[in-house]
mmCIF file of C-alpha atoms in Angstrom:
data_model
loop_
_atom_site.group_PDB
_atom_site.id
_atom_site.type_symbol
_atom_site.label_atom_id
_atom_site.label_comp_id
_atom_site.label_asym_id
_atom_site.label_seq_id
_atom_site.Cartn_x
_atom_site.Cartn_y
_atom_site.Cartn_z
ATOM 1 C CA MET A 290 0.022 -0.058 -0.012
ATOM 2 C CA THR A 291 1.279 3.242 -1.014
ATOM 3 C CA ASP A 292 1.876 6.028 1.565
ATOM 4 C CA LEU A 293 -0.725 8.276 -0.164
ATOM 5 C CA ALA A 294 -3.312 5.410 0.061
ATOM 6 C CA ALA A 295 -2.144 4.819 4.017
ATOM 7 C CA ARG A 296 -3.012 8.560 4.551
ATOM 8 C CA ALA A 297 -6.345 8.519 2.850
ATOM 9 C CA ILE A 298 -7.745 5.506 4.698
ATOM 10 C CA GLN A 299 -6.449 6.965 7.923
ATOM 11 C CA ALA A 300 -8.091 10.428 7.034
ATOM 12 C CA GLU A 301 -11.316 8.243 6.284
ATOM 13 C CA ASN A 302 -11.029 6.453 9.680
ATOM 14 C CA THR A 303 -10.743 9.626 11.462
ATOM 15 C CA LEU A 304 -13.643 11.176 10.050
ATOM 16 C CA ARG A 305 -15.551 7.946 10.984
ATOM 17 C CA GLN A 306 -14.569 8.295 14.444
ATOM 18 C CA ARG A 307 -15.523 11.602 14.701
ATOM 19 C CA ASP A 308 -18.899 10.996 13.272
ATOM 20 C CA LEU A 309 -19.494 8.062 15.796
ATOM 21 C CA ALA A 310 -18.526 9.819 18.692
ATOM 22 C CA ARG A 311 -20.833 12.764 17.648
ATOM 23 C CA MET A 312 -23.815 10.135 17.111
ATOM 24 C CA LYS A 313 -23.138 8.563 20.542
ATOM 25 C CA GLY A 314 -23.314 12.181 21.875
ATOM 26 C CA ILE A 315 -26.424 12.757 20.367
ATOM 27 C CA ALA A 316 -28.010 9.324 21.692
ATOM 28 C CA VAL A 317 -26.551 10.097 25.082
ATOM 29 C CA GLY A 318 -27.838 13.515 25.129
ATOM 30 C CA LEU A 319 -31.393 12.576 24.353
ATOM 31 C CA LEU A 320 -31.282 9.973 27.437
ATOM 32 C CA GLY A 321 -30.279 12.600 29.532
ATOM 33 C CA LEU A 322 -32.547 15.091 28.202
ATOM 34 C CA ALA A 323 -35.342 12.567 28.927
ATOM 35 C CA ALA A 324 -34.147 11.859 32.267
ATOM 36 C CA CYS A 325 -34.485 15.645 32.880
ATOM 37 C CA LEU A 326 -38.023 15.637 31.329
ATOM 38 C CA TYR A 327 -39.141 12.858 33.765
ATOM 39 C CA VAL A 328 -37.645 14.912 36.940
ATOM 40 C CA VAL A 329 -39.663 17.871 35.799
ATOM 41 C CA GLY A 330 -42.871 15.827 35.007
ATOM 42 C CA LYS A 331 -42.659 14.213 38.565
ATOM 43 C CA TRP A 332 -42.229 17.285 40.154
ATOM 44 C CA LEU A 333 -44.745 19.223 38.449
ATOM 45 C CA ALA A 334 -47.154 16.464 38.377
ATOM 46 C CA TRP A 335 -47.301 16.573 34.578
ATOM 47 C CA GLY A 336 -48.521 12.775 33.721
ATOM 48 C CA TYR A 337 -48.220 13.050 30.161
ATOM 49 C CA LEU A 338 -44.713 14.628 30.214
ATOM 50 C CA ALA A 339 -43.516 12.019 32.503
ATOM 51 C CA ALA A 340 -45.066 9.034 30.957
ATOM 52 C CA PHE A 341 -43.470 10.094 27.751
ATOM 53 C CA ALA A 342 -39.813 10.893 29.425
ATOM 54 C CA GLU A 343 -40.124 7.603 31.372
ATOM 55 C CA ALA A 344 -40.865 5.346 28.339
ATOM 56 C CA ALA A 345 -38.182 7.279 26.406
ATOM 57 C CA MET A 346 -35.446 6.599 28.965
ATOM 58 C CA ILE A 347 -36.634 2.922 28.920
ATOM 59 C CA GLY A 348 -36.817 2.895 25.106
ATOM 60 C CA ALA A 349 -33.068 4.325 24.932
ATOM 61 C CA LEU A 350 -31.726 1.950 27.600
ATOM 62 C CA ALA A 351 -33.048 -1.067 25.984
ATOM 63 C CA ASP A 352 -31.402 0.100 22.622
ATOM 64 C CA TRP A 353 -28.411 0.787 24.139
ATOM 65 C CA PHE A 354 -28.104 -2.252 25.717
ATOM 66 C CA ALA A 355 -29.031 -3.983 22.289
ATOM 67 C CA VAL A 356 -26.473 -2.099 20.410
ATOM 68 C CA VAL A 357 -23.909 -2.767 22.978
ATOM 69 C CA ALA A 358 -24.568 -6.537 23.060
ATOM 70 C CA LEU A 359 -23.639 -6.836 19.562
ATOM 71 C CA PHE A 360 -20.244 -6.103 19.997
ATOM 72 C CA ARG A 361 -19.247 -6.301 23.979
ATOM 73 C CA HIS A 362 -20.892 -7.574 27.442
ATOM 74 C CA PRO A 363 -23.084 -3.970 28.620
ATOM 75 C CA LEU A 364 -21.002 -2.952 31.513
ATOM 76 C CA GLY A 365 -18.497 -5.606 31.488
ATOM 77 C CA ILE A 366 -21.223 -7.975 32.749
ATOM 78 C CA PRO A 367 -21.257 -11.388 31.017
ATOM 79 C CA ILE A 368 -24.953 -11.638 30.465
ATOM 80 C CA PRO A 369 -25.876 -14.661 28.019
ATOM 81 C CA HIS A 370 -26.449 -13.818 24.696
ATOM 82 C CA THR A 371 -24.346 -10.683 24.631
ATOM 83 C CA ALA A 372 -21.016 -9.890 22.739
ATOM 84 C CA ILE A 373 -22.724 -11.698 19.639
ATOM 85 C CA VAL A 374 -20.190 -10.852 17.260
ATOM 86 C CA THR A 375 -17.401 -11.953 19.243
ATOM 87 C CA ARG A 376 -18.962 -15.354 20.440
ATOM 88 C CA ASN A 377 -19.873 -15.994 17.094
ATOM 89 C CA LYS A 378 -16.588 -14.828 14.897
ATOM 90 C CA ARG A 379 -16.160 -18.170 12.798
ATOM 91 C CA THR A 380 -20.014 -18.343 12.090
ATOM 92 C CA ILE A 381 -20.012 -14.661 10.871
ATOM 93 C CA ALA A 382 -16.735 -15.553 8.873
ATOM 94 C CA ASN A 383 -18.555 -18.354 7.317
ATOM 95 C CA SER A 384 -21.901 -16.551 6.579
ATOM 96 C CA LEU A 385 -20.018 -13.665 5.020
ATOM 97 C CA ALA A 386 -17.808 -15.771 2.637
ATOM 98 C CA ASP A 387 -20.810 -17.583 1.496
ATOM 99 C CA PHE A 388 -22.984 -14.398 1.017
ATOM 100 C CA VAL A 389 -19.894 -12.741 -0.775
ATOM 101 C CA VAL A 390 -19.311 -15.499 -3.060
ATOM 102 C CA GLY A 391 -22.734 -16.529 -3.777
ATOM 103 C CA GLN A 392 -24.343 -13.052 -4.446
ATOM 104 C CA PHE A 393 -21.062 -11.346 -6.104
ATOM 105 C CA LEU A 394 -19.149 -13.989 -7.729
ATOM 106 C CA SER A 395 -21.768 -16.259 -9.413
ATOM 107 C CA ALA A 396 -21.541 -16.851 -13.160
ATOM 108 C CA GLU A 397 -25.012 -15.776 -13.533
ATOM 109 C CA ILE A 398 -24.555 -12.441 -11.656
ATOM 110 C CA ILE A 399 -21.383 -11.633 -13.616
ATOM 111 C CA GLY A 400 -23.035 -12.692 -16.863
ATOM 112 C CA GLN A 401 -25.945 -10.580 -16.734
ATOM 113 C CA ARG A 402 -24.066 -7.397 -15.385
ATOM 114 C CA LEU A 403 -21.310 -7.902 -18.060
ATOM 115 C CA LYS A 404 -24.023 -8.257 -20.721
ATOM 116 C CA ARG A 405 -25.905 -4.867 -19.667
ATOM 117 C CA PHE A 406 -22.605 -3.342 -19.621
ATOM 118 C CA ASP A 407 -21.277 -3.823 -23.184
ATOM 119 C CA ALA A 408 -17.607 -3.481 -22.332
ATOM 120 C CA ALA A 409 -16.681 -3.127 -25.922
ATOM 121 C CA ARG A 410 -19.112 -0.054 -26.750
ATOM 122 C CA HIS A 411 -17.706 1.632 -23.587
ATOM 123 C CA LEU A 412 -14.257 0.934 -24.357
ATOM 124 C CA SER A 413 -14.781 2.335 -28.142
ATOM 125 C CA GLN A 414 -16.339 5.517 -26.530
ATOM 126 C CA TRP A 415 -13.574 6.020 -24.362
ATOM 127 C CA LEU A 416 -10.591 5.592 -26.909
ATOM 128 C CA ALA A 417 -12.705 7.801 -29.184
ATOM 129 C CA VAL A 418 -11.011 10.541 -27.339
ATOM 130 C CA ALA A 419 -7.719 11.502 -28.417
ATOM 131 C CA GLU A 420 -6.378 12.279 -24.855
ATOM 132 C CA HIS A 421 -7.346 8.802 -23.650
ATOM 133 C CA ARG A 422 -5.908 7.166 -26.644
ATOM 134 C CA HIS A 423 -2.383 8.868 -25.896
ATOM 135 C CA LYS A 424 -2.885 8.016 -22.283
ATOM 136 C CA VAL A 425 -3.148 4.170 -23.281
ATOM 137 C CA ALA A 426 -0.243 4.304 -25.593
ATOM 138 C CA GLY A 427 1.711 5.981 -22.867
ATOM 139 C CA TYR A 428 0.987 3.107 -20.216
ATOM 140 C CA LEU A 429 1.916 0.737 -23.102
ATOM 141 C CA ASN A 430 5.427 2.549 -23.463
ATOM 142 C CA GLN A 431 5.980 2.500 -19.888
ATOM 143 C CA ALA A 432 4.915 -1.032 -19.620
ATOM 144 C CA VAL A 433 7.553 -2.005 -22.252
ATOM 145 C CA GLY A 434 10.192 -0.122 -21.293
ATOM 146 C CA TYR A 435 9.663 -1.303 -17.741
ATOM 147 C CA GLY A 436 9.262 -4.817 -18.683
ATOM 148 C CA VAL A 437 12.559 -5.085 -20.757
ATOM 149 C CA GLN A 438 14.696 -3.406 -18.023
ATOM 150 C CA SER A 439 13.160 -5.344 -15.237
ATOM 151 C CA LEU A 440 14.236 -8.682 -17.090
ATOM 152 C CA ASP A 441 17.931 -7.329 -17.131
ATOM 153 C CA ASP A 442 18.938 -10.164 -14.463
ATOM 154 C CA ARG A 443 21.434 -12.895 -14.633
ATOM 155 C CA ARG A 444 18.595 -15.189 -13.627
ATOM 156 C CA ILE A 445 16.222 -14.186 -16.364
ATOM 157 C CA HIS A 446 18.940 -14.263 -18.863
ATOM 158 C CA ASP A 447 19.668 -18.188 -17.729
ATOM 159 C CA PHE A 448 15.926 -18.700 -17.861
ATOM 160 C CA ILE A 449 15.562 -17.312 -21.124
ATOM 161 C CA ALA A 450 18.735 -19.361 -22.202
ATOM 162 C CA GLN A 451 17.439 -22.269 -20.888
ATOM 163 C CA ALA A 452 13.875 -22.297 -22.175
ATOM 164 C CA ALA A 453 15.348 -21.426 -25.936
ATOM 165 C CA ARG A 454 17.445 -24.539 -25.321
ATOM 166 C CA ASN A 455 14.403 -26.701 -24.245
ATOM 167 C CA LYS A 456 12.049 -25.742 -26.923
ATOM 168 C CA LEU A 457 14.928 -26.232 -29.420
ATOM 169 C CA GLN A 458 15.717 -29.785 -28.040
ATOM 170 C CA GLN A 459 12.134 -30.707 -28.559
ATOM 171 C CA ILE A 460 12.241 -29.902 -32.391
ATOM 172 C CA ASP A 461 12.941 -32.380 -34.730
ATOM 173 C CA LEU A 462 15.667 -30.898 -36.824
ATOM 174 C CA SER A 463 15.811 -33.214 -39.662
ATOM 175 C CA ALA A 464 12.015 -32.908 -40.194
ATOM 176 C CA PHE A 465 12.240 -29.067 -39.988
ATOM 177 C CA MET A 466 15.213 -29.185 -42.635
ATOM 178 C CA ALA A 467 13.227 -31.606 -44.736
ATOM 179 C CA ASP A 468 10.218 -29.412 -44.819
ATOM 180 C CA GLY A 469 12.492 -26.248 -45.122
ATOM 181 C CA LEU A 470 14.139 -27.820 -48.357
ATOM 182 C CA ALA A 471 10.907 -28.871 -49.817
ATOM 183 C CA LEU A 472 9.148 -25.755 -49.401
ATOM 184 C CA VAL A 473 11.971 -24.322 -51.212
ATOM 185 C CA THR A 474 12.386 -26.696 -54.241
ATOM 186 C CA GLN A 475 8.417 -25.491 -55.056
ATOM 187 C CA GLY A 476 8.293 -23.515 -57.937
ATOM 188 C CA ARG A 477 12.369 -24.229 -58.300
ATOM 189 C CA GLN A 478 13.136 -21.670 -55.902
ATOM 190 C CA HIS A 479 16.062 -23.361 -55.311
ATOM 191 C CA TYR A 480 17.400 -22.458 -58.667
ATOM 192 C CA LYS A 481 17.412 -18.887 -57.914
ATOM 193 C CA ILE A 482 19.923 -20.007 -54.946
ATOM 194 C CA LEU A 483 22.228 -21.209 -57.465
ATOM 195 C CA HIS A 484 21.727 -18.955 -60.100
ATOM 196 C CA GLY A 485 22.889 -15.984 -57.631
ATOM 197 C CA GLY A 486 25.542 -18.471 -56.444
ATOM 198 C CA LEU A 487 27.015 -18.987 -59.918
ATOM 199 C CA ASN A 488 26.567 -15.113 -60.846
ATOM 200 C CA ARG A 489 28.493 -13.989 -57.495
ATOM 201 C CA PHE A 490 30.968 -16.491 -58.147
ATOM 202 C CA ALA A 491 31.720 -15.319 -61.729
ATOM 203 C CA ASP A 492 31.699 -11.412 -60.223
ATOM 204 C CA TYR A 493 34.483 -12.617 -57.962
ATOM 205 C CA VAL A 494 36.781 -14.217 -60.525
ATOM 206 C CA GLU A 495 36.035 -11.184 -62.886
ATOM 207 C CA ASN A 496 37.051 -8.802 -60.356
ATOM 208 C CA ALA A 497 40.329 -7.149 -61.074
ATOM 209 C CA GLU A 498 41.204 -6.954 -57.085
ATOM 210 C CA ASN A 499 41.434 -10.476 -57.281
ATOM 211 C CA ASP A 500 44.073 -11.001 -59.950
ATOM 212 C CA GLU A 501 46.669 -12.068 -57.975
ATOM 213 C CA LYS A 502 44.600 -14.899 -56.019
ATOM 214 C CA ILE A 503 43.177 -15.962 -59.450
ATOM 215 C CA THR A 504 46.302 -16.054 -61.141
ATOM 216 C CA ALA A 505 47.954 -18.076 -58.379
ATOM 217 C CA PHE A 506 45.310 -20.599 -57.995
ATOM 218 C CA ILE A 507 45.349 -21.285 -62.184
ATOM 219 C CA LYS A 508 49.427 -21.400 -61.749
ATOM 220 C CA GLY A 509 48.962 -23.821 -58.836
ATOM 221 C CA TRP A 510 47.343 -26.299 -61.208
ATOM 222 C CA SER A 511 50.808 -27.632 -61.725
ATOM 223 C CA GLU A 512 53.869 -27.721 -59.436
ATOM 224 C CA ASN A 513 56.649 -27.724 -62.212
ATOM 225 C CA ALA A 514 57.979 -23.996 -62.530
ATOM 226 C CA PHE A 515 58.072 -24.196 -66.404
ATOM 227 C CA VAL A 516 54.519 -25.281 -66.778
ATOM 228 C CA GLN A 517 53.640 -22.108 -64.645
ATOM 229 C CA SER A 518 55.308 -19.933 -66.687
ATOM 230 C CA MET A 519 53.622 -21.364 -70.065
ATOM 231 C CA ILE A 520 50.313 -21.098 -68.157
ATOM 232 C CA GLU A 521 50.526 -17.510 -67.099
ATOM 233 C CA PRO A 522 50.019 -15.672 -70.420
ATOM 234 C CA PHE A 523 46.816 -17.558 -70.716
ATOM 235 C CA VAL A 524 45.574 -16.773 -67.296
ATOM 236 C CA PRO A 525 43.100 -13.815 -68.710
ATOM 237 C CA THR A 526 41.980 -16.085 -71.290
ATOM 238 C CA ILE A 527 41.107 -18.720 -69.169
ATOM 239 C CA ARG A 528 39.520 -16.234 -66.329
ATOM 240 C CA THR A 529 37.443 -14.845 -69.369
ATOM 241 C CA ALA A 530 36.335 -18.699 -70.293
ATOM 242 C CA VAL A 531 35.361 -19.509 -66.838
ATOM 243 C CA VAL A 532 33.413 -16.181 -66.297
ATOM 244 C CA ASN A 533 31.512 -16.790 -69.569
ATOM 245 C CA LYS A 534 30.801 -20.546 -68.861
ATOM 246 C CA LEU A 535 29.513 -19.573 -65.250
ATOM 247 C CA ARG A 536 27.304 -16.755 -66.712
ATOM 248 C CA ALA A 537 25.912 -19.199 -69.433
ATOM 249 C CA ALA A 538 25.485 -21.668 -67.004
ATOM 250 C CA ALA A 539 23.500 -19.678 -64.785
ATOM 251 C CA GLU A 540 20.907 -18.202 -67.357
ATOM 252 C CA ASP A 541 20.446 -21.939 -68.502
ATOM 253 C CA GLU A 542 18.380 -23.789 -66.113
ATOM 254 C CA ASN A 543 18.020 -26.775 -68.508
ATOM 255 C CA ASN A 544 21.600 -27.776 -68.329
ATOM 256 C CA GLY A 545 22.754 -30.365 -66.247
ATOM 257 C CA LEU A 546 24.144 -28.430 -63.402
ATOM 258 C CA TYR A 547 20.442 -27.436 -62.568
ATOM 259 C CA LEU A 548 19.379 -30.532 -62.983
ATOM 260 C CA GLU A 549 22.058 -32.325 -60.721
ATOM 261 C CA PHE A 550 21.437 -29.593 -58.086
ATOM 262 C CA ASP A 551 17.803 -30.436 -58.147
ATOM 263 C CA GLU A 552 18.511 -34.203 -57.986
ATOM 264 C CA GLN A 553 20.967 -33.373 -54.920
ATOM 265 C CA ILE A 554 18.241 -31.321 -52.916
ATOM 266 C CA LYS A 555 15.486 -33.800 -53.397
ATOM 267 C CA SER A 556 18.113 -36.890 -52.394
ATOM 268 C CA TYR A 557 18.935 -34.787 -49.239
ATOM 269 C CA VAL A 558 15.323 -34.149 -48.315
ATOM 270 C CA ALA A 559 14.749 -37.818 -48.883
ATOM 271 C CA ARG A 560 17.396 -38.703 -46.561
ATOM 272 C CA LEU A 561 16.669 -36.478 -43.909
ATOM 273 C CA GLN A 562 13.195 -37.967 -43.895
ATOM 274 C CA GLN A 563 14.107 -41.708 -44.174
ATOM 275 C CA ASP A 564 17.690 -42.157 -43.104
ATOM 276 C CA PRO A 565 17.839 -42.891 -39.298
ATOM 277 C CA ALA A 566 21.904 -42.534 -39.395
ATOM 278 C CA LEU A 567 21.762 -39.082 -40.856
ATOM 279 C CA GLN A 568 18.625 -37.827 -38.550
ATOM 280 C CA GLN A 569 20.903 -39.331 -35.580
ATOM 281 C CA TRP A 570 23.980 -37.114 -36.737
ATOM 282 C CA VAL A 571 21.555 -34.265 -37.217
ATOM 283 C CA SER A 572 20.143 -34.562 -33.741
ATOM 284 C CA ASP A 573 23.437 -35.274 -31.955
ATOM 285 C CA LYS A 574 25.045 -31.888 -33.756
ATOM 286 C CA LYS A 575 21.836 -30.097 -32.535
ATOM 287 C CA ASN A 576 22.214 -30.893 -28.801
ATOM 288 C CA SER A 577 26.128 -30.529 -29.219
ATOM 289 C CA LEU A 578 25.694 -27.191 -30.165
ATOM 290 C CA LEU A 579 23.061 -26.433 -27.657
ATOM 291 C CA ASN A 580 24.722 -27.599 -24.624
ATOM 292 C CA GLN A 581 27.963 -25.398 -25.600
ATOM 293 C CA ALA A 582 28.207 -22.489 -23.157
ATOM 294 C CA GLU A 583 28.409 -20.218 -26.437
ATOM 295 C CA PHE A 584 24.645 -21.017 -27.081
ATOM 296 C CA GLY A 585 23.795 -19.396 -23.742
ATOM 297 C CA GLN A 586 26.261 -16.122 -24.455
ATOM 298 C CA HIS A 587 24.812 -15.852 -28.135
ATOM 299 C CA ILE A 588 21.272 -16.006 -26.488
ATOM 300 C CA GLU A 589 22.173 -13.337 -24.031
ATOM 301 C CA SER A 590 23.919 -11.171 -26.436
ATOM 302 C CA LEU A 591 20.847 -11.173 -28.451
ATOM 303 C CA TRP A 592 18.527 -10.656 -25.638
ATOM 304 C CA ASN A 593 21.025 -7.495 -24.681
ATOM 305 C CA GLN A 594 20.912 -6.146 -28.041
ATOM 306 C CA PHE A 595 17.158 -6.065 -28.097
ATOM 307 C CA ARG A 596 16.904 -4.466 -24.849
ATOM 308 C CA ASP A 597 19.149 -1.834 -25.536
ATOM 309 C CA TRP A 598 17.574 -1.172 -28.995
ATOM 310 C CA VAL A 599 14.112 -0.939 -27.210
ATOM 311 C CA VAL A 600 15.269 1.315 -24.417
ATOM 312 C CA LEU A 601 17.009 3.620 -26.827
ATOM 313 C CA ASP A 602 14.095 3.658 -29.115
ATOM 314 C CA LEU A 603 11.629 4.621 -26.537
ATOM 315 C CA SER A 604 13.765 7.476 -25.546
ATOM 316 C CA HIS A 605 13.554 9.272 -28.538
ATOM 317 C CA PRO A 606 10.769 11.676 -29.467
ATOM 318 C CA GLU A 607 10.070 10.138 -32.624
ATOM 319 C CA SER A 608 10.089 6.389 -31.282
ATOM 320 C CA VAL A 609 9.043 3.655 -33.814
ATOM 321 C CA ILE A 610 7.617 1.480 -31.031
ATOM 322 C CA SER A 611 5.711 4.567 -29.444
ATOM 323 C CA GLY A 612 4.253 5.209 -33.082
ATOM 324 C CA LYS A 613 3.252 1.803 -33.692
ATOM 325 C CA LEU A 614 1.577 1.706 -30.266
ATOM 326 C CA THR A 615 -0.436 4.825 -30.693
ATOM 327 C CA GLN A 616 -1.388 3.412 -34.092
ATOM 328 C CA LEU A 617 -2.213 0.188 -32.428
ATOM 329 C CA VAL A 618 -4.523 2.018 -29.986
ATOM 330 C CA GLY A 619 -6.008 4.104 -32.887
ATOM 331 C CA GLU A 620 -6.767 0.905 -35.289
ATOM 332 C CA LEU A 621 -8.160 -0.889 -32.061
ATOM 333 C CA GLU A 622 -10.796 1.905 -31.539
ATOM 334 C CA GLN A 623 -11.575 2.315 -35.033
ATOM 335 C CA HIS A 624 -12.468 -1.340 -35.313
ATOM 336 C CA LEU A 625 -14.513 -1.531 -32.323
ATOM 337 C CA ALA A 626 -16.260 1.338 -33.743
ATOM 338 C CA ASP A 627 -16.982 -0.097 -36.754
ATOM 339 C CA ASN A 628 -17.310 -3.951 -36.387
ATOM 340 C CA GLU A 629 -19.951 -4.881 -34.592
ATOM 341 C CA GLN A 630 -18.673 -8.703 -34.629
ATOM 342 C CA LEU A 631 -15.548 -7.594 -33.308
ATOM 343 C CA GLY A 632 -17.332 -5.979 -30.251
ATOM 344 C CA ASN A 633 -19.425 -9.127 -29.765
ATOM 345 C CA TRP A 634 -16.512 -11.289 -29.914
ATOM 346 C CA LEU A 635 -14.576 -9.122 -27.129
ATOM 347 C CA ASN A 636 -17.567 -8.821 -24.996
ATOM 348 C CA GLU A 637 -17.759 -12.646 -25.200
ATOM 349 C CA GLN A 638 -14.168 -13.268 -24.413
ATOM 350 C CA ILE A 639 -14.277 -10.515 -21.239
ATOM 351 C CA GLN A 640 -17.566 -12.293 -20.139
ATOM 352 C CA SER A 641 -16.059 -15.738 -20.578
ATOM 353 C CA ALA A 642 -12.762 -14.740 -18.729
ATOM 354 C CA LEU A 643 -14.270 -13.131 -15.812
ATOM 355 C CA ILE A 644 -16.584 -15.896 -15.448
ATOM 356 C CA GLN A 645 -14.038 -18.777 -15.642
ATOM 357 C CA ALA A 646 -11.748 -16.229 -13.299
ATOM 358 C CA ALA A 647 -14.611 -16.245 -10.704
ATOM 359 C CA ASN A 648 -15.244 -19.723 -10.884
ATOM 360 C CA ALA A 649 -11.510 -20.784 -10.802
ATOM 361 C CA ASN A 650 -11.214 -18.336 -7.635
ATOM 362 C CA LYS A 651 -14.263 -17.927 -5.812
ATOM 363 C CA GLY A 652 -13.373 -20.907 -3.260
ATOM 364 C CA LEU A 653 -10.060 -18.761 -2.814
ATOM 365 C CA VAL A 654 -12.010 -15.433 -1.881
ATOM 366 C CA GLY A 655 -14.282 -17.255 0.393
ATOM 367 C CA ASP A 656 -11.499 -19.187 2.219
ATOM 368 C CA LEU A 657 -9.416 -15.608 2.500
ATOM 369 C CA ILE A 658 -12.677 -13.891 4.057
ATOM 370 C CA ARG A 659 -13.074 -16.757 6.253
ATOM 371 C CA GLU A 660 -9.143 -16.952 7.294
ATOM 372 C CA GLU A 661 -8.556 -13.116 7.608
ATOM 373 C CA PHE A 662 -11.931 -12.387 9.418
ATOM 374 C CA GLY A 663 -11.615 -15.629 11.666
ATOM 375 C CA ASN A 664 -8.116 -14.583 12.510
ATOM 376 C CA TRP A 665 -8.725 -11.245 13.395
ATOM 377 C CA ASP A 666 -8.244 -10.172 17.354
ATOM 378 C CA ASP A 667 -11.524 -9.750 19.014
ATOM 379 C CA ARG A 668 -10.777 -6.150 20.546
ATOM 380 C CA TYR A 669 -9.523 -5.255 16.682
ATOM 381 C CA MET A 670 -12.680 -7.015 15.156
ATOM 382 C CA VAL A 671 -15.130 -4.967 17.284
ATOM 383 C CA ASN A 672 -13.316 -1.775 17.003
ATOM 384 C CA ARG A 673 -13.344 -2.042 13.274
ATOM 385 C CA LEU A 674 -17.067 -3.133 13.061
ATOM 386 C CA GLU A 675 -18.055 -0.439 15.239
ATOM 387 C CA LEU A 676 -16.180 1.918 13.345
ATOM 388 C CA TYR A 677 -17.895 1.249 10.299
ATOM 389 C CA LEU A 678 -21.671 0.314 11.512
ATOM 390 C CA GLY A 679 -21.609 2.113 14.948
ATOM 391 C CA ARG A 680 -22.609 5.432 13.624
ATOM 392 C CA ASP A 681 -25.789 4.169 12.044
ATOM 393 C CA LEU A 682 -26.424 1.890 14.843
ATOM 394 C CA GLN A 683 -26.885 4.907 16.955
ATOM 395 C CA TYR A 684 -29.464 5.969 15.203
ATOM 396 C CA ILE A 685 -31.469 2.699 16.800
ATOM 397 C CA ARG A 686 -30.795 4.624 20.078
ATOM 398 C CA ILE A 687 -31.775 7.820 18.886
ATOM 399 C CA ASN A 688 -35.255 6.377 17.472
ATOM 400 C CA GLY A 689 -35.414 4.378 20.521
ATOM 401 C CA THR A 690 -35.510 6.984 22.463
ATOM 402 C CA LEU A 691 -38.261 9.113 20.644
ATOM 403 C CA VAL A 692 -40.568 6.166 19.672
ATOM 404 C CA GLY A 693 -40.294 4.675 23.114
ATOM 405 C CA GLY A 694 -41.507 8.038 24.297
ATOM 406 C CA LEU A 695 -44.256 8.390 21.748
ATOM 407 C CA PHE A 696 -45.633 4.907 22.646
ATOM 408 C CA GLY A 697 -45.367 5.866 26.558
ATOM 409 C CA LEU A 698 -47.182 8.789 25.882
ATOM 410 C CA ALA A 699 -49.851 6.841 23.738
ATOM 411 C CA ILE A 700 -50.146 4.199 26.414
ATOM 412 C CA TYR A 701 -50.546 6.955 29.087
ATOM 413 C CA ALA A 702 -53.360 8.574 27.156
ATOM 414 C CA VAL A 703 -55.111 5.744 26.453
ATOM 415 C CA THR A 704 -54.997 4.826 30.482
ATOM 416 C CA GLN A 705 -56.345 8.177 31.363
ATOM 417 C CA LEU A 706 -58.930 7.847 28.761
ATOM 418 C CA VAL A 707 -60.332 4.588 30.194
ATOM 419 C CA ALA A 708 -59.958 5.453 33.678
ATOM 420 C CA GLY A 709 -62.282 8.714 32.701
#
């Protein structure tokens, strides 16, 4: 609980104590007034006044007894059936828990309330105000920033790495690779890979910056110095022929190179799907990689890079994340306003979630009430209940004084009338 909330509760309790003391003073004052009127009535022999005052005192004292008996023994005397609340604390706790759970957490009541409320419509109307949209986007920004920074902990890093490791260990990498390669071969997508590779290789051979490397490579075909000297003048011609051959091969998808590449891919897909030895080899390599310390370090490095990017982006006035979140909130408002089916779906999801939460936790709520109420110290419980209920209970004493006096006056009047 924050200091501000604690101060607010303390101020409210102080006000309740003042009201309780004031109402007790009024009730006692009326009792004192009735006593004075009784003395005056007897002294002046005013029968009607004395009858009113006498009955008023009886009513005041009787209702004082009734109110006090709820919480304590009147005058400290252990009269039977007094201090009702403290003697029946467990029973009251059980009854209160059953009442709250039955009357506030039942699926029927929650469902009926939510149907009348129409949360989607209220949310749409609220988000229609630009200030509210910016406020929600701001909260989301803060939540994202706080979330990524709060996860900057070695235990979190280890958890993320272990979670990634466990998830990857569950993956059948052979089947995954086979499906991926099969997908690539659809529509000859793998031909684009070979086409690009051949052209990149041709560019490398053709690049003048690689003259020394290419010349050394071609001369290296023979270890004989004389043969190398004979080859060197033909190096440019050989390079040109190789480049032309590579580019021609890249443009002709019907040549043997493409067909051989296609067969190799399909053969490897079949082996990944059917060859236990290859599947075991892939699995062993995967597990070996996952069990290396470098894997955890790599995951941590990726997470740190992501976290730093998020924090840096959110610190900029033109934040990409902030812009996307603001746009997302605006789109949500527009969709809720224009799409009735979306609104109905959202209402159904909210209703279902709250009902499930209530059904799953109403037992916990009931147990919490029973345990908390039942474990209260008797004095503390009496003081709390009297603080919250005592002010209104003083009206019983006040009404008892006035109504008792009126009944006493009426009885006295009838008696006088009958007596003639």
